[in-house]
Amino acid sequence: MAEGNNQKLKILYLLKILMEKTDETHSITMTEILSSLKLYGITAERKSIYSDMENLRTFGIDIIGEKENKTYYYHIGNRQFELAELKLLVDSVQAAKFLTAKKSRELIKKIEGLASKYEASKLQRQVYTAERIKTANENIYYNVDQIHMAIGSNVQITFQYFNWDVNKRQVLRKDGALYRVSPWALSWDDENYYLVAFDSEEDKIKHFRVDKMLHIELAKEHREGDERFRQFDMGAYARKMFGMFDGEEEMVKILCRNYLAGVMIDRFGKDVTMVKRDEDSFYVNVKVAVSGQFLAWVIALGEGAKIVGPESVVHRMKKEIERLARQYSEE
């Protein structure tokens, strides 16, 4: 780019220098600013830089100038994101199983661009955490984009759905036949991304792991299930699905020791009904999708929790306990 064109971009390069090289604990002098601008092929007088800084302040950039031993030092004060917020974003990207390792690195690099080079190094240290399991589906961004597009356009989608076999190969479900559903919502649950949709053939709400969806296409037909989703509560749906495993919905009564009160609130929310039984225990009545995952969750709570109703669910729990006893008694 010619030097003349660079001169026209002086204020933008000034902002770039301040954003990259300064923060609340790192400042830069006017001499250093002028030297940094020269690296971009820009020559400037101090007076014009002062004017550009005022224009940037008017625009909303928090440029702070502080005098120390007859020298002024400049830095960016408040940023759009604080360092703690950027660390939270980095941790979220790292923890997201629905993102591939490659996409995670790309996103984290972009997040680093929101900080100074000094703060970015702190974010980089955040990245070196224990190995986390990541999806292998590189099309996750495309999938999410297609689903949002379908929801915005009020149309159905078709796709193929797969599972992994013991050889770590993708095996298409329904022998590769297309699924056709009406997408209504996306949910992040159990460290995975899920599509919540209406299946008109089965007349029910279903969910699908987004990273296991292939070849998503928008259909011409309008979405169905509007009446079902008009009263749909995504939070309630996620609470009753354990690990997003489906099952028959039941109102289940659980007898709990008092020390499990926090566990119940964490799982079902502060509005969960807890009825005192005696000084040491209470009952909770919760609507859940009764699945093996739900039964395993109750078992994991140990002697502090016991399903007491309805009888059909108690019976199912007894069968599950018998199955486990047989499984672990076999040689």
CSV table of C-alpha atoms in Angstrom, one decimal:
chain,number,residue,atom,x,y,z
A,1,MET,CA,0.0,0.0,0.0
A,2,ALA,CA,1.4,3.4,-0.9
A,3,GLU,CA,2.4,5.8,1.8
A,4,GLY,CA,-0.3,8.3,0.9
A,5,ASN,CA,-3.0,5.7,1.4
A,6,ASN,CA,-1.5,4.7,4.7
A,7,GLN,CA,-1.7,8.4,5.8
A,8,LYS,CA,-5.4,8.3,5.3
A,9,LEU,CA,-5.6,5.4,7.7
A,10,LYS,CA,-3.6,7.0,10.4
A,11,ILE,CA,-6.3,7.2,13.0
A,12,LEU,CA,-7.1,3.5,12.5
A,13,TYR,CA,-3.5,2.5,12.9
A,14,LEU,CA,-3.3,4.7,16.0
A,15,LEU,CA,-6.2,2.8,17.4
A,16,LYS,CA,-4.7,-0.5,16.5
A,17,ILE,CA,-1.4,0.4,18.2
A,18,LEU,CA,-3.2,1.5,21.4
A,19,MET,CA,-5.4,-1.6,21.5
A,20,GLU,CA,-2.5,-4.0,20.9
A,21,LYS,CA,0.3,-2.4,23.0
A,22,THR,CA,-1.5,-0.9,26.0
A,23,ASP,CA,-3.9,-1.8,28.8
A,24,GLU,CA,-4.5,-0.8,32.4
A,25,THR,CA,-0.9,-1.8,33.4
A,26,HIS,CA,1.0,-1.0,30.2
A,27,SER,CA,1.3,2.4,28.6
A,28,ILE,CA,3.0,4.0,25.6
A,29,THR,CA,4.7,7.4,25.1
A,30,MET,CA,4.1,9.8,22.2
A,31,THR,CA,7.6,9.0,20.9
A,32,GLU,CA,6.7,5.3,20.9
A,33,ILE,CA,3.4,6.0,19.1
A,34,LEU,CA,5.2,7.9,16.4
A,35,SER,CA,7.8,5.1,16.0
A,36,SER,CA,5.0,2.5,15.8
A,37,LEU,CA,3.2,4.5,13.1
A,38,LYS,CA,6.4,4.7,11.0
A,39,LEU,CA,6.4,0.9,10.9
A,40,TYR,CA,3.1,1.2,9.0
A,41,GLY,CA,4.6,3.8,6.6
A,42,ILE,CA,2.9,6.7,8.4
A,43,THR,CA,4.6,9.9,9.4
A,44,ALA,CA,2.8,12.3,11.8
A,45,GLU,CA,3.2,15.3,14.0
A,46,ARG,CA,2.4,15.2,17.6
A,47,LYS,CA,-0.4,17.8,17.2
A,48,SER,CA,-2.3,15.6,14.7
A,49,ILE,CA,-2.0,12.6,17.1
A,50,TYR,CA,-3.5,14.6,19.9
A,51,SER,CA,-6.4,15.5,17.6
A,52,ASP,CA,-6.9,11.9,16.5
A,53,MET,CA,-6.9,10.8,20.2
A,54,GLU,CA,-9.7,13.4,20.9
A,55,ASN,CA,-11.7,12.1,17.9
A,56,LEU,CA,-11.3,8.5,19.2
A,57,ARG,CA,-12.4,9.6,22.7
A,58,THR,CA,-15.5,11.3,21.1
A,59,PHE,CA,-16.1,8.0,19.3
A,60,GLY,CA,-16.2,6.3,22.7
A,61,ILE,CA,-12.6,4.9,23.0
A,62,ASP,CA,-11.4,5.3,26.6
A,63,ILE,CA,-7.9,6.7,26.0
A,64,ILE,CA,-6.2,7.8,29.2
A,65,GLY,CA,-3.1,10.1,29.3
A,66,GLU,CA,-1.1,10.3,32.5
A,67,LYS,CA,1.9,12.5,33.2
A,68,GLU,CA,4.9,11.0,34.9
A,69,ASN,CA,8.3,12.9,35.2
A,70,LYS,CA,7.3,15.4,32.5
A,71,THR,CA,6.4,12.6,30.1
A,72,TYR,CA,2.8,11.6,29.1
A,73,TYR,CA,2.0,8.0,29.0
A,74,TYR,CA,-1.2,6.8,27.1
A,75,HIS,CA,-3.2,3.6,27.4
A,76,ILE,CA,-6.6,2.1,26.8
A,77,GLY,CA,-8.7,2.1,29.9
A,78,ASN,CA,-12.1,0.4,29.7
A,79,ARG,CA,-12.4,-2.1,26.9
A,80,GLN,CA,-15.5,-3.9,25.5
A,81,PHE,CA,-14.4,-7.0,27.3
A,82,GLU,CA,-12.5,-7.2,30.6
A,83,LEU,CA,-9.7,-9.8,30.9
A,84,ALA,CA,-11.8,-11.9,33.3
A,85,GLU,CA,-14.6,-12.0,30.7
A,86,LEU,CA,-12.2,-13.0,27.9
A,87,LYS,CA,-10.8,-15.8,30.2
A,88,LEU,CA,-14.4,-17.0,30.7
A,89,LEU,CA,-14.9,-17.1,26.9
A,90,VAL,CA,-11.7,-19.0,26.3
A,91,ASP,CA,-12.6,-21.5,29.0
A,92,SER,CA,-16.1,-21.9,27.4
A,93,VAL,CA,-14.6,-22.5,24.0
A,94,GLN,CA,-12.1,-25.1,25.5
A,95,ALA,CA,-14.8,-26.9,27.4
A,96,ALA,CA,-17.3,-27.1,24.4
A,97,LYS,CA,-17.2,-30.7,23.2
A,98,PHE,CA,-19.2,-29.7,20.1
A,99,LEU,CA,-16.3,-27.6,18.8
A,100,THR,CA,-13.4,-29.4,17.1
A,101,ALA,CA,-9.8,-28.8,18.4
A,102,LYS,CA,-9.1,-26.8,15.2
A,103,LYS,CA,-12.1,-24.6,15.5
A,104,SER,CA,-11.4,-24.1,19.2
A,105,ARG,CA,-7.9,-22.8,18.4
A,106,GLU,CA,-9.2,-20.5,15.7
A,107,LEU,CA,-11.8,-19.0,18.0
A,108,ILE,CA,-9.4,-18.6,20.9
A,109,LYS,CA,-7.0,-16.7,18.5
A,110,LYS,CA,-9.8,-14.3,17.6
A,111,ILE,CA,-10.7,-13.8,21.3
A,112,GLU,CA,-7.0,-13.0,21.9
A,113,GLY,CA,-7.4,-10.2,19.4
A,114,LEU,CA,-9.8,-8.5,21.7
A,115,ALA,CA,-7.0,-8.0,24.3
A,116,SER,CA,-3.7,-6.3,24.4
A,117,LYS,CA,-0.6,-8.4,23.5
A,118,TYR,CA,0.1,-8.6,27.3
A,119,GLU,CA,-3.3,-9.8,28.2
A,120,ALA,CA,-3.4,-12.1,25.2
A,121,SER,CA,-0.4,-14.0,26.7
A,122,LYS,CA,-2.4,-14.6,29.8
A,123,LEU,CA,-5.2,-16.0,27.7
A,124,GLN,CA,-2.8,-18.2,26.0
A,125,ARG,CA,-1.7,-19.7,29.3
A,126,GLN,CA,-5.4,-20.4,29.9
A,127,VAL,CA,-5.4,-22.7,26.9
A,128,TYR,CA,-2.8,-25.1,28.3
A,129,THR,CA,-5.3,-27.1,30.3
A,130,ALA,CA,-5.9,-30.9,30.6
A,131,GLU,CA,-6.9,-32.6,27.3
A,132,ARG,CA,-10.6,-32.4,26.7
A,133,ILE,CA,-12.6,-34.6,24.4
A,134,LYS,CA,-13.6,-32.8,21.3
A,135,THR,CA,-16.0,-33.6,18.4
A,136,ALA,CA,-14.4,-34.8,15.1
A,137,ASN,CA,-17.1,-33.2,13.0
A,138,GLU,CA,-15.5,-30.1,11.3
A,139,ASN,CA,-18.9,-29.1,9.9
A,140,ILE,CA,-20.2,-27.9,13.3
A,141,TYR,CA,-20.2,-24.2,12.3
A,142,TYR,CA,-22.0,-25.0,9.0
A,143,ASN,CA,-24.6,-27.1,10.8
A,144,VAL,CA,-25.4,-24.4,13.4
A,145,ASP,CA,-25.5,-21.8,10.6
A,146,GLN,CA,-27.9,-23.9,8.5
A,147,ILE,CA,-30.2,-24.6,11.5
A,148,HIS,CA,-30.3,-20.9,12.4
A,149,MET,CA,-31.1,-20.1,8.8
A,150,ALA,CA,-33.9,-22.6,8.7
A,151,ILE,CA,-35.4,-21.3,12.0
A,152,GLY,CA,-35.2,-17.7,10.6
A,153,SER,CA,-36.8,-18.8,7.3
A,154,ASN,CA,-39.4,-20.9,9.1
A,155,VAL,CA,-38.7,-24.0,7.0
A,156,GLN,CA,-38.0,-27.7,7.7
A,157,ILE,CA,-34.6,-29.3,7.3
A,158,THR,CA,-33.4,-32.7,6.1
A,159,PHE,CA,-30.2,-34.4,7.3
A,160,GLN,CA,-28.5,-37.7,7.9
A,161,TYR,CA,-27.6,-38.8,11.4
A,162,PHE,CA,-24.8,-41.1,12.6
A,163,ASN,CA,-23.4,-43.0,15.5
A,164,TRP,CA,-19.8,-44.2,16.1
A,165,ASP,CA,-19.0,-47.9,15.9
A,166,VAL,CA,-16.3,-49.8,17.7
A,167,ASN,CA,-13.9,-49.2,14.8
A,168,LYS,CA,-14.4,-45.4,15.3
A,169,ARG,CA,-16.2,-45.1,12.0
A,170,GLN,CA,-19.4,-43.2,11.4
A,171,VAL,CA,-22.4,-45.4,10.8
A,172,LEU,CA,-25.5,-43.7,9.4
A,173,ARG,CA,-28.7,-44.4,11.3
A,174,LYS,CA,-31.8,-45.5,9.4
A,175,ASP,CA,-29.4,-47.0,6.8
A,176,GLY,CA,-28.7,-43.4,5.6
A,177,ALA,CA,-32.3,-42.4,5.1
A,178,LEU,CA,-32.9,-38.7,5.5
A,179,TYR,CA,-34.5,-37.3,8.7
A,180,ARG,CA,-37.0,-34.5,8.1
A,181,VAL,CA,-37.9,-32.3,11.1
A,182,SER,CA,-39.0,-28.8,11.9
A,183,PRO,CA,-36.2,-27.0,13.9
A,184,TRP,CA,-37.2,-24.8,16.7
A,185,ALA,CA,-34.3,-24.3,19.1
A,186,LEU,CA,-30.7,-25.0,19.9
A,187,SER,CA,-29.6,-26.1,23.3
A,188,TRP,CA,-26.2,-26.5,24.9
A,189,ASP,CA,-26.5,-29.3,27.5
A,190,ASP,CA,-24.2,-31.9,29.0
A,191,GLU,CA,-21.3,-30.1,27.1
A,192,ASN,CA,-22.9,-30.8,23.7
A,193,TYR,CA,-25.0,-28.8,21.2
A,194,TYR,CA,-28.5,-30.1,20.5
A,195,LEU,CA,-31.2,-29.3,18.0
A,196,VAL,CA,-34.6,-29.4,19.5
A,197,ALA,CA,-37.2,-30.1,16.7
A,198,PHE,CA,-40.7,-31.3,16.0
A,199,ASP,CA,-41.1,-34.6,14.1
A,200,SER,CA,-44.5,-34.5,12.4
A,201,GLU,CA,-44.3,-38.3,11.5
A,202,GLU,CA,-44.1,-39.3,15.2
A,203,ASP,CA,-46.0,-36.2,16.4
A,204,LYS,CA,-43.4,-35.5,19.1
A,205,ILE,CA,-40.6,-33.2,20.1
A,206,LYS,CA,-37.1,-34.7,19.6
A,207,HIS,CA,-33.5,-33.6,20.0
A,208,PHE,CA,-30.4,-34.4,18.0
A,209,ARG,CA,-26.7,-33.9,18.6
A,210,VAL,CA,-25.6,-31.2,16.2
A,211,ASP,CA,-22.1,-32.7,15.7
A,212,LYS,CA,-23.7,-36.0,14.6
A,213,MET,CA,-25.8,-34.4,11.9
A,214,LEU,CA,-24.6,-34.6,8.3
A,215,HIS,CA,-25.6,-32.9,5.0
A,216,ILE,CA,-28.2,-30.5,6.5
A,217,GLU,CA,-30.4,-29.0,3.8
A,218,LEU,CA,-33.2,-26.5,4.0
A,219,ALA,CA,-36.6,-27.8,2.7
A,220,LYS,CA,-39.3,-25.8,1.0
A,221,GLU,CA,-42.0,-26.9,3.5
A,222,HIS,CA,-42.8,-24.6,6.4
A,223,ARG,CA,-42.1,-25.7,9.9
A,224,GLU,CA,-44.7,-27.7,11.8
A,225,GLY,CA,-45.3,-27.9,15.6
A,226,ASP,CA,-46.0,-24.3,16.2
A,227,GLU,CA,-48.7,-25.0,18.8
A,228,ARG,CA,-46.4,-27.4,20.7
A,229,PHE,CA,-43.6,-24.9,20.9
A,230,ARG,CA,-45.8,-21.9,21.7
A,231,GLN,CA,-45.9,-23.2,25.3
A,232,PHE,CA,-42.5,-24.9,25.2
A,233,ASP,CA,-40.0,-24.2,28.0
A,234,MET,CA,-36.4,-25.0,26.9
A,235,GLY,CA,-35.1,-24.8,30.5
A,236,ALA,CA,-37.8,-27.3,31.8
A,237,TYR,CA,-37.1,-29.6,28.9
A,238,ALA,CA,-33.4,-29.7,29.6
A,239,ARG,CA,-33.9,-30.3,33.3
A,240,LYS,CA,-36.1,-33.4,32.8
A,241,MET,CA,-33.7,-34.9,30.2
A,242,PHE,CA,-30.7,-36.5,32.0
A,243,GLY,CA,-27.7,-36.3,29.6
A,244,MET,CA,-30.4,-35.5,27.0
A,245,PHE,CA,-31.5,-39.2,27.0
A,246,ASP,CA,-35.1,-39.5,26.1
A,247,GLY,CA,-37.7,-41.5,28.0
A,248,GLU,CA,-41.3,-41.6,29.1
A,249,GLU,CA,-42.2,-38.5,31.2
A,250,GLU,CA,-43.3,-39.3,34.7
A,251,MET,CA,-43.9,-37.3,37.9
A,252,VAL,CA,-41.4,-39.0,40.1
A,253,LYS,CA,-41.3,-38.8,43.9
A,254,ILE,CA,-37.8,-39.0,45.5
A,255,LEU,CA,-37.1,-39.3,49.2
A,256,CYS,CA,-33.9,-37.3,50.1
A,257,ARG,CA,-31.7,-36.7,53.1
A,258,ASN,CA,-31.4,-33.0,53.9
A,259,TYR,CA,-27.8,-32.7,52.7
A,260,LEU,CA,-29.1,-33.3,49.1
A,261,ALA,CA,-31.2,-30.1,49.1
A,262,GLY,CA,-28.5,-28.2,47.2
A,263,VAL,CA,-28.2,-31.1,44.6
A,264,MET,CA,-31.9,-31.0,44.0
A,265,ILE,CA,-32.0,-27.2,43.6
A,266,ASP,CA,-28.9,-27.3,41.3
A,267,ARG,CA,-30.6,-29.9,39.1
A,268,PHE,CA,-34.3,-28.8,39.1
A,269,GLY,CA,-34.1,-25.1,40.0
A,270,LYS,CA,-35.2,-23.1,43.0
A,271,ASP,CA,-38.8,-23.6,42.2
A,272,VAL,CA,-38.6,-27.4,42.8
A,273,THR,CA,-41.2,-28.5,45.4
A,274,MET,CA,-39.5,-29.9,48.5
A,275,VAL,CA,-41.8,-31.3,51.2
A,276,LYS,CA,-40.4,-32.0,54.7
A,277,ARG,CA,-40.8,-35.6,55.8
A,278,ASP,CA,-39.0,-35.4,59.2
A,279,GLU,CA,-36.1,-33.6,60.7
A,280,ASP,CA,-33.6,-35.4,58.5
A,281,SER,CA,-35.3,-35.8,55.2
A,282,PHE,CA,-37.7,-34.4,52.6
A,283,TYR,CA,-39.6,-35.4,49.4
A,284,VAL,CA,-39.2,-33.9,46.0
A,285,ASN,CA,-41.8,-34.4,43.2
A,286,VAL,CA,-40.2,-33.8,39.8
A,287,LYS,CA,-41.2,-34.4,36.2
A,288,VAL,CA,-38.5,-36.3,34.4
A,289,ALA,CA,-37.9,-38.4,31.3
A,290,VAL,CA,-37.3,-41.8,33.0
A,291,SER,CA,-34.3,-43.2,31.3
A,292,GLY,CA,-31.3,-45.4,32.3
A,293,GLN,CA,-29.4,-42.1,32.7
A,294,PHE,CA,-31.9,-40.8,35.2
A,295,LEU,CA,-31.8,-44.0,37.3
A,296,ALA,CA,-28.0,-43.9,37.2
A,297,TRP,CA,-28.1,-40.3,38.5
A,298,VAL,CA,-30.3,-41.4,41.5
A,299,ILE,CA,-28.0,-44.4,42.2
A,300,ALA,CA,-25.0,-42.1,42.2
A,301,LEU,CA,-26.5,-40.1,45.0
A,302,GLY,CA,-26.0,-43.1,47.2
A,303,GLU,CA,-28.1,-43.8,50.3
A,304,GLY,CA,-29.2,-40.2,50.5
A,305,ALA,CA,-31.8,-40.6,47.7
A,306,LYS,CA,-34.5,-43.2,47.0
A,307,ILE,CA,-37.3,-43.3,44.4
A,308,VAL,CA,-40.6,-44.0,46.2
A,309,GLY,CA,-43.1,-43.4,43.5
A,310,PRO,CA,-44.7,-44.1,41.2
A,311,GLU,CA,-44.6,-47.9,41.6
A,312,SER,CA,-43.7,-48.4,37.9
A,313,VAL,CA,-40.5,-46.3,38.3
A,314,VAL,CA,-39.6,-48.1,41.6
A,315,HIS,CA,-40.0,-51.4,39.8
A,316,ARG,CA,-37.8,-50.2,36.9
A,317,MET,CA,-35.1,-49.1,39.4
A,318,LYS,CA,-35.2,-52.6,41.1
A,319,LYS,CA,-34.8,-54.2,37.7
A,320,GLU,CA,-31.8,-51.9,37.0
A,321,ILE,CA,-30.2,-52.8,40.3
A,322,GLU,CA,-30.7,-56.6,39.6
A,323,ARG,CA,-29.2,-56.1,36.2
A,324,LEU,CA,-26.2,-54.3,37.7
A,325,ALA,CA,-25.8,-57.1,40.3
A,326,ARG,CA,-25.8,-59.8,37.6
A,327,GLN,CA,-23.4,-57.8,35.4
A,328,TYR,CA,-20.8,-57.4,38.2
A,329,SER,CA,-21.2,-60.9,39.6
A,330,GLU,CA,-20.3,-62.5,36.3
A,331,GLU,CA,-16.8,-63.9,35.9
